[in-house]
CSV table of C-alpha atoms and ligand atoms in Angstrom, one decimal:
chain,number,residue,atom,x,y,z
A,1,MET,CA,2.6,-18.7,17.6
A,2,ASN,CA,-1.2,-19.0,17.9
A,3,ASP,CA,-2.7,-20.5,14.7
A,4,GLN,CA,-5.6,-18.1,14.9
A,5,MET,CA,-3.2,-15.2,14.4
A,6,MET,CA,-1.8,-16.5,11.1
A,7,ASN,CA,-3.2,-14.6,8.1
A,8,GLN,CA,-5.4,-16.9,6.0
A,9,PRO,CA,-8.0,-16.3,3.3
A,10,LYS,CA,-10.7,-17.1,5.8
A,11,HIS,CA,-10.0,-13.8,7.4
A,12,TRP,CA,-11.0,-11.7,4.4
A,13,LEU,CA,-12.2,-13.9,1.5
A,14,HIS,CA,-15.8,-12.8,2.0
A,15,LEU,CA,-14.7,-9.2,1.7
A,16,LEU,CA,-12.8,-9.5,-1.6
A,17,PRO,CA,-14.2,-7.2,-4.3
A,18,THR,CA,-16.7,-8.8,-6.7
A,19,LEU,CA,-17.6,-7.7,-10.2
A,20,GLN,CA,-21.2,-6.8,-11.2
A,21,THR,CA,-22.4,-7.3,-14.8
A,22,ASP,CA,-22.9,-3.5,-15.0
A,23,SER,CA,-19.6,-2.5,-13.4
A,24,HIS,CA,-17.8,0.3,-15.0
A,25,LYS,CA,-14.2,1.6,-14.5
A,26,TYR,CA,-15.2,4.2,-11.9
A,27,SER,CA,-17.5,1.9,-10.0
A,28,ARG,CA,-14.6,-0.6,-9.7
A,29,GLY,CA,-12.5,1.9,-7.7
A,30,TYR,CA,-10.3,4.9,-8.6
A,31,VAL,CA,-6.8,4.9,-7.2
A,32,PHE,CA,-4.6,8.0,-7.0
A,33,ILE,CA,-0.9,7.7,-6.5
A,34,GLU,CA,1.7,10.4,-6.1
A,35,GLY,CA,4.9,9.6,-7.9
A,36,GLY,CA,8.2,11.2,-7.2
A,37,TYR,CA,11.4,12.1,-9.0
A,38,PRO,CA,14.1,10.9,-9.6
A,39,MET,CA,13.0,7.5,-8.2
A,40,THR,CA,10.3,6.8,-10.7
A,41,GLY,CA,10.2,3.0,-10.7
A,42,ALA,CA,8.6,2.7,-7.2
A,43,ALA,CA,5.3,4.5,-7.9
A,44,ARG,CA,5.0,2.8,-11.3
A,45,LEU,CA,5.3,-0.6,-9.7
A,46,ALA,CA,2.7,0.4,-7.2
A,47,ALA,CA,0.3,1.7,-9.9
A,48,VAL,CA,0.5,-1.4,-12.0
A,49,ALA,CA,-0.2,-3.6,-8.9
A,50,ALA,CA,-3.2,-1.4,-7.9
A,51,ALA,CA,-4.7,-1.9,-11.4
A,52,ARG,CA,-3.9,-5.6,-11.5
A,53,VAL,CA,-5.7,-6.2,-8.2
A,54,GLY,CA,-8.9,-4.8,-9.8
A,55,ALA,CA,-9.0,-1.0,-9.4
A,56,GLY,CA,-10.9,0.3,-12.5
A,57,ILE,CA,-8.8,3.4,-12.9
A,58,THR,CA,-5.4,4.2,-11.6
A,59,VAL,CA,-3.9,7.7,-11.9
A,60,LEU,CA,-0.3,8.7,-11.2
A,61,ALA,CA,0.3,12.3,-10.4
A,62,VAL,CA,3.9,13.2,-11.1
A,63,PRO,CA,6.1,16.3,-11.1
A,64,GLU,CA,6.1,17.9,-14.6
A,65,ILE,CA,9.8,17.2,-15.0
A,66,ALA,CA,9.2,13.5,-14.8
A,67,PHE,CA,6.1,13.2,-17.0
A,68,GLN,CA,7.9,11.7,-20.0
A,69,ILE,CA,9.7,9.1,-17.9
A,70,TYR,CA,6.5,7.9,-16.3
A,71,ALA,CA,4.3,8.1,-19.4
A,72,SER,CA,6.8,6.4,-21.7
A,73,GLN,CA,6.5,3.1,-19.8
A,74,LEU,CA,2.9,3.0,-18.8
A,75,LEU,CA,-0.2,2.3,-21.0
A,76,SER,CA,-3.3,1.7,-19.0
A,77,ILE,CA,-2.1,3.8,-16.0
A,78,ILE,CA,-3.1,7.5,-16.5
A,79,VAL,CA,-0.2,9.8,-15.8
A,80,LYS,CA,-1.0,13.4,-14.9
A,81,PRO,CA,1.7,16.0,-14.6
A,82,TYR,CA,1.5,18.8,-12.0
A,83,ALA,CA,3.5,22.0,-12.1
A,84,ASN,CA,3.1,23.1,-8.5
A,85,ALA,CA,1.3,22.5,-5.2
A,86,ALA,CA,-1.9,24.3,-6.5
A,87,THR,CA,-2.2,22.1,-9.6
A,88,LEU,CA,-1.4,19.0,-7.5
A,89,ALA,CA,-4.2,20.0,-5.1
A,90,GLN,CA,-6.7,20.2,-8.0
A,91,LEU,CA,-5.8,16.7,-9.0
A,92,VAL,CA,-6.2,15.4,-5.5
A,93,ASP,CA,-9.5,17.1,-5.1
A,94,ASP,CA,-11.5,14.8,-7.4
A,95,GLU,CA,-14.6,13.3,-5.7
A,96,ARG,CA,-14.3,10.2,-7.9
A,97,ILE,CA,-11.1,9.1,-6.2
A,98,ASN,CA,-11.6,6.2,-3.7
A,99,ALA,CA,-8.1,5.7,-2.3
A,100,TYR,CA,-4.7,7.4,-2.2
A,101,LEU,CA,-1.1,6.2,-2.0
A,102,ILE,CA,2.0,8.3,-1.2
A,103,GLY,CA,5.5,7.3,-0.4
A,104,PRO,CA,7.1,5.0,-2.9
A,105,GLY,CA,10.0,7.0,-4.4
A,106,ALA,CA,8.5,10.2,-3.0
A,107,GLY,CA,11.7,11.5,-1.4
A,108,ILE,CA,12.0,12.6,2.2
A,109,SER,CA,11.0,16.3,2.0
A,110,GLU,CA,8.6,19.0,3.1
A,111,HIS,CA,6.7,18.5,-0.1
A,112,THR,CA,6.1,14.8,0.8
A,113,ARG,CA,5.0,15.8,4.3
A,114,SER,CA,2.6,18.4,3.2
A,115,SER,CA,1.2,16.2,0.3
A,116,THR,CA,0.6,13.4,2.8
A,117,LEU,CA,-1.3,15.8,5.1
A,118,ASP,CA,-3.3,17.0,2.1
A,119,LEU,CA,-4.3,13.4,1.3
A,120,LEU,CA,-5.3,12.7,4.9
A,121,ARG,CA,-7.5,15.8,4.9
A,122,THR,CA,-9.8,14.2,2.3
A,123,GLY,CA,-10.9,11.7,4.9
A,124,LYS,CA,-10.7,8.9,2.3
A,125,PRO,CA,-8.5,5.8,2.6
A,126,VAL,CA,-4.8,6.7,2.4
A,127,VAL,CA,-1.8,4.3,2.3
A,128,ILE,CA,1.3,5.9,3.6
A,129,ASP,CA,4.5,4.0,2.7
A,130,ALA,CA,8.3,4.4,2.4
A,131,ASP,CA,9.5,8.0,2.3
A,132,ALA,CA,6.1,9.4,3.3
A,133,LEU,CA,6.6,7.6,6.7
A,134,THR,CA,10.3,8.6,7.1
A,135,ALA,CA,9.3,12.2,6.3
A,136,PHE,CA,7.5,12.3,9.7
A,137,ALA,CA,10.4,10.8,11.7
A,138,GLU,CA,10.9,14.2,13.4
A,139,GLN,CA,7.2,14.9,13.9
A,140,PRO,CA,5.2,11.7,14.3
A,141,GLN,CA,2.5,13.5,16.3
A,142,THR,CA,1.8,15.7,13.2
A,143,LEU,CA,1.0,12.5,11.3
A,144,ALA,CA,-1.0,11.0,14.1
A,145,ASP,CA,-3.1,14.1,14.5
A,146,ALA,CA,-3.9,14.2,10.8
A,147,VAL,CA,-5.4,10.8,10.4
A,148,LYS,CA,-9.1,11.1,9.9
A,149,GLY,CA,-10.3,8.3,7.7
A,150,PRO,CA,-9.1,4.7,7.0
A,151,CYS,CA,-5.3,4.8,6.9
A,152,VAL,CA,-2.6,2.1,6.4
A,153,LEU,CA,1.0,2.6,7.4
A,154,THR,CA,3.4,0.1,5.8
A,155,PRO,CA,6.9,0.5,7.4
A,156,HIS,CA,9.7,-2.0,7.1
A,157,ALA,CA,11.8,-2.3,10.3
A,158,GLY,CA,14.1,0.6,9.4
A,159,GLU,CA,11.1,2.9,8.6
A,160,PHE,CA,9.3,1.7,11.8
A,161,ALA,CA,12.3,2.6,13.9
A,162,LYS,CA,12.6,6.1,12.4
A,163,LEU,CA,8.9,6.9,12.7
A,164,THR,CA,8.4,5.6,16.2
A,165,GLY,CA,11.8,6.1,17.7
A,166,HIS,CA,11.8,2.5,18.8
A,167,THR,CA,14.2,-0.1,17.4
A,168,ILE,CA,12.4,-3.3,16.5
A,169,ALA,CA,12.4,-5.8,19.4
A,170,ALA,CA,14.1,-9.2,19.2
A,171,THR,CA,11.2,-11.4,19.9
A,172,GLN,CA,8.0,-11.9,17.9
A,173,THR,CA,5.8,-11.2,21.0
A,174,LEU,CA,7.5,-7.9,21.7
A,175,LYS,CA,7.3,-7.0,17.9
A,176,ILE,CA,3.6,-7.6,17.9
A,177,ALA,CA,3.2,-5.4,21.0
A,178,GLN,CA,5.2,-2.6,19.2
A,179,ALA,CA,3.1,-2.9,16.1
A,180,GLN,CA,-0.1,-2.8,18.2
A,181,ALA,CA,1.0,0.2,20.1
A,182,ALA,CA,1.9,2.1,16.9
A,183,ALA,CA,-1.4,1.2,15.3
A,184,ARG,CA,-3.1,2.7,18.3
A,185,THR,CA,-0.9,5.8,18.3
A,186,PHE,CA,-1.6,6.6,14.7
A,187,ASN,CA,-5.2,5.4,14.7
A,188,ALA,CA,-4.3,3.4,11.6
A,189,THR,CA,-3.8,-0.1,10.3
A,190,LEU,CA,-0.1,-0.7,10.7
A,191,LEU,CA,1.8,-3.3,8.6
A,192,LEU,CA,5.2,-4.0,10.0
A,193,LYS,CA,6.9,-5.7,7.0
A,194,GLY,CA,9.5,-8.5,7.3
A,195,ALA,CA,9.9,-12.2,6.7
A,196,VAL,CA,6.8,-12.5,8.9
A,197,SER,CA,4.8,-9.4,8.6
A,198,ILE,CA,2.6,-8.1,11.4
A,199,ILE,CA,-0.7,-6.5,10.5
A,200,ALA,CA,-2.1,-4.5,13.5
A,201,SER,CA,-5.4,-2.6,13.6
A,202,ALA,CA,-6.0,0.5,15.8
A,203,ASP,CA,-8.7,-1.5,17.7
A,204,GLY,CA,-6.2,-4.2,18.7
A,205,ARG,CA,-6.6,-7.0,16.0
A,206,ILE,CA,-3.5,-8.8,14.9
A,207,LEU,CA,-2.6,-11.1,12.0
A,208,LEU,CA,0.8,-12.5,11.1
A,209,ASN,CA,1.6,-13.1,7.5
A,210,ASN,CA,4.1,-15.9,6.8
A,211,ASN,CA,2.8,-16.6,3.3
A,212,ALA,CA,5.9,-14.9,1.9
A,213,PRO,CA,9.0,-16.4,0.4
A,214,PRO,CA,12.4,-14.8,1.0
A,215,THR,CA,12.6,-14.0,-2.8
A,216,LEU,CA,10.5,-11.0,-1.8
A,217,ALA,CA,13.6,-9.5,-0.3
A,218,THR,CA,14.2,-7.5,-3.5
A,219,ALA,CA,14.0,-3.8,-4.3
A,220,GLY,CA,10.5,-2.7,-5.1
A,221,ALA,CA,8.6,-5.6,-3.6
A,222,GLY,CA,7.3,-3.2,-0.9
A,223,ASP,CA,6.1,-0.8,-3.5
A,224,VAL,CA,4.1,-3.5,-5.2
A,225,LEU,CA,2.5,-4.4,-1.9
A,226,ALA,CA,1.6,-0.8,-1.2
A,227,GLY,CA,-0.2,-0.7,-4.6
A,228,LEU,CA,-2.1,-3.9,-3.8
A,229,ILE,CA,-3.4,-2.5,-0.6
A,230,THR,CA,-4.5,0.7,-2.2
A,231,GLY,CA,-6.2,-1.1,-5.0
A,232,LEU,CA,-8.2,-3.2,-2.6
A,233,LEU,CA,-9.1,-0.2,-0.5
A,234,ALA,CA,-10.3,1.6,-3.6
A,235,GLN,CA,-12.7,-1.3,-4.2
A,236,GLY,CA,-14.2,-0.9,-0.8
A,237,MET,CA,-12.4,-3.4,1.4
A,238,PRO,CA,-11.8,-2.3,5.1
A,239,ALA,CA,-8.3,-1.3,5.8
A,240,PHE,CA,-7.3,-4.2,8.1
A,241,GLU,CA,-8.7,-6.9,5.7
A,242,ALA,CA,-7.3,-5.1,2.6
A,243,THR,CA,-3.9,-5.2,4.1
A,244,ALA,CA,-4.1,-8.8,5.1
A,245,ALA,CA,-5.4,-9.9,1.7
A,246,ALA,CA,-2.7,-7.9,-0.1
A,247,CYS,CA,0.0,-9.5,2.0
A,248,TRP,CA,-1.4,-12.9,1.1
A,249,MET,CA,-1.6,-12.2,-2.6
A,250,HIS,CA,1.9,-10.7,-2.6
A,251,GLY,CA,3.4,-13.8,-1.1
A,252,SER,CA,1.4,-16.1,-3.3
A,253,ALA,CA,2.5,-14.2,-6.4
A,254,ALA,CA,6.1,-14.6,-5.4
A,255,THR,CA,5.7,-18.3,-4.6
A,256,LEU,CA,4.0,-18.9,-7.9
A,257,PHE,CA,6.8,-17.1,-9.8
A,258,GLY,CA,9.6,-19.0,-8.0
A,259,PRO,CA,13.3,-18.3,-8.2
A,260,GLY,CA,14.8,-15.3,-10.0
A,261,LEU,CA,12.0,-12.9,-8.8
A,262,ILE,CA,12.3,-9.2,-9.3
A,263,ALA,CA,9.6,-6.8,-8.3
A,264,GLU,CA,8.2,-6.4,-11.9
A,265,ASP,CA,7.4,-10.1,-11.8
A,266,LEU,CA,4.8,-9.9,-9.1
A,267,SER,CA,1.9,-8.2,-10.8
A,268,PRO,CA,1.9,-10.5,-13.8
A,269,MET,CA,1.3,-13.4,-11.4
A,270,LEU,CA,-1.8,-11.8,-9.8
A,271,PRO,CA,-4.4,-13.1,-12.3
A,272,ALA,CA,-3.5,-16.6,-11.3
A,273,VAL,CA,-3.6,-15.7,-7.6
A,274,LEU,CA,-7.0,-14.0,-8.0
A,275,ARG,CA,-8.4,-16.9,-9.9
A,276,THR,CA,-7.5,-19.3,-7.1
A,277,LEU,CA,-9.0,-17.1,-4.5
A,278,ALA,CA,-12.2,-16.7,-6.5
A,279,SER,CA,-12.6,-20.4,-6.8
A,280,GLN,CA,-12.1,-20.7,-3.0
A,281,ALA,CA,-14.7,-18.0,-2.5
A,282,ASN,CA,-17.2,-20.0,-4.6
A,283,HIS,CA,-17.0,-23.1,-2.5
B,1,LIG,N1,12.8,1.4,-8.5
B,1,LIG,C1,12.6,2.3,-7.6
B,1,LIG,O1,12.4,3.5,-7.9
B,1,LIG,C2,12.7,1.9,-6.2
B,1,LIG,C3,12.6,2.8,-5.2
B,1,LIG,N2,12.5,2.5,-3.9
B,1,LIG,C4,12.3,3.7,-3.0
B,1,LIG,O2,13.5,4.0,-2.4
B,1,LIG,C5,13.2,4.8,-1.3
B,1,LIG,C6,14.1,4.3,-0.1
B,1,LIG,O3,13.7,3.0,0.3
B,1,LIG,P1,14.5,2.1,1.4
B,1,LIG,O4,13.7,1.0,1.7
B,1,LIG,O5,15.9,1.9,0.9
B,1,LIG,O6,14.4,3.1,2.6
B,1,LIG,P2,15.4,3.9,3.5
B,1,LIG,O7,16.6,4.3,2.8
B,1,LIG,O8,14.6,4.9,4.2
B,1,LIG,O9,15.7,2.8,4.6
B,1,LIG,C7,16.6,1.8,4.4
B,1,LIG,C8,17.5,1.8,5.6
B,1,LIG,O10,16.8,1.2,6.7
B,1,LIG,C9,17.5,0.1,7.2
B,1,LIG,N3,16.7,-1.0,7.5
B,1,LIG,C10,16.5,-1.6,8.6
B,1,LIG,N4,15.6,-2.6,8.6
B,1,LIG,C11,15.3,-2.7,7.3
B,1,LIG,C12,14.5,-3.6,6.6
B,1,LIG,N5,13.8,-4.6,7.2
B,1,LIG,N6,14.3,-3.5,5.3
B,1,LIG,C13,15.0,-2.5,4.6
B,1,LIG,N7,15.8,-1.6,5.2
B,1,LIG,C14,16.0,-1.7,6.6
B,1,LIG,C15,18.6,-0.2,6.1
B,1,LIG,O11,19.8,-0.5,6.8
B,1,LIG,C16,18.7,1.1,5.3
B,1,LIG,O12,19.8,1.8,5.8
B,1,LIG,C17,11.7,4.7,-1.0
B,1,LIG,O13,11.1,5.8,-1.6
B,1,LIG,C18,11.3,3.5,-1.9
B,1,LIG,O14,10.0,3.5,-2.3
B,1,LIG,C19,12.7,1.2,-3.4
B,1,LIG,O15,11.5,0.7,-3.0
B,1,LIG,C20,13.4,0.3,-4.4
B,1,LIG,C21,12.9,0.5,-5.8
B,2,LIG,N1,13.1,-12.7,4.0
B,2,LIG,C1,11.9,-12.4,3.6
B,2,LIG,N2,10.9,-13.3,3.6
B,2,LIG,C2,9.6,-13.0,3.2
B,2,LIG,N3,9.3,-11.7,2.8
B,2,LIG,C3,10.2,-10.8,2.8
B,2,LIG,C4,11.5,-11.0,3.3
B,2,LIG,N4,12.2,-9.8,3.2
B,2,LIG,C5,11.3,-8.9,2.7
B,2,LIG,N5,10.1,-9.4,2.5
B,2,LIG,C6,8.9,-8.7,2.1
B,2,LIG,O1,9.3,-8.0,0.9
B,2,LIG,C7,8.7,-6.7,1.0
B,2,LIG,C8,9.9,-5.7,1.0
B,2,LIG,O2,9.4,-4.4,1.1
B,2,LIG,P1,10.3,-3.1,1.5
B,2,LIG,O3,11.2,-3.5,2.6
B,2,LIG,O4,9.5,-2.0,1.6
B,2,LIG,O5,11.3,-3.0,0.2
B,2,LIG,P2,11.3,-2.0,-1.0
B,2,LIG,O6,11.2,-0.6,-0.4
B,2,LIG,O7,12.6,-2.2,-1.7
B,2,LIG,O8,10.1,-2.3,-1.9
B,2,LIG,C9,7.9,-6.6,2.2
B,2,LIG,O9,6.5,-7.0,1.9
B,2,LIG,C10,8.5,-7.7,3.1
B,2,LIG,O10,7.5,-8.3,4.0
């Protein structure tokens, strides 16, 4: 594989968020994540990752029934319960929000579909992951038509096949072509996750991420990655570079942790990963 296509810090180091002496939590980036029920772990993993990668404020909007579950295990993440679609819409419609995430643990439902469309309507950056991708398996054009602003789709091979109707090809070259075509179709950055993940932009750029140990094949690792991408988007990184940087950080965190990794272990490794990247940026 062409070396130029391998994801490296040189592709995005200069775009990493930097702190100003007068930064405040809202200026650092406001992330909004929709959490589901009963799979409450996924959105919590994503929220902690978004905060760890530098978002100044991370809000999790959750169905009222699940509020206590979410809130009982989160401290810095703000959990906001919603009773119905109207109250959820009020939470979404906050001009301070810089980036949205939907999908981890969301459930495959009409609610997930319509919530995804509501987020896309804002025109702000949106990361669409997991169940929010599968929810459009029967109507991918509805999703494609709704994309207005920066958007990142993060399917694994199973979700990619359901969303596009195409089983993943056997060779890397064909997989890259599939990812590129899907990025164009949805007018979005498309991250096709796997042992070697493919990052494709709607304008044809491609990066391959192999900075990822197989210990990442563990439930919830993808939720953490979705949170990292959203956290970087909220801090102003462009979608393609935010996705590439997040993949790199995710893999580095797993490598640093070593054997015995579970998804909860990834975010606590981020400070060390960020410190290393900051020292590279200063040289
Ligand atoms: N603690 C939690 O609450 C967790 C919740 N999760 C949530 O669980 C829901 C379902 O996630 P799943 O990933 O199981 O999605 P799905 O159940 O939609 O897809 C999994 C199916 O796709 C197939 N598949 C094909 N290629 C695959 C690949 N490369 N990786 C994984 N599966 C592949 C598998 O055979 C499997 O049948 C999502 O909402 C997700 O966010 C999981 O992320 C795990 C942790
Ligand atoms: N064998 C592997 N080697 C390296 N990375 C892997 C491997 N298997 C999975 N990953 C990575 O782990 C993450 C798994 O995400 P995903 O499939 O969405 O799982 P989940 O939904 O359980 O979080 C992805 O970032 C993927 O690239």
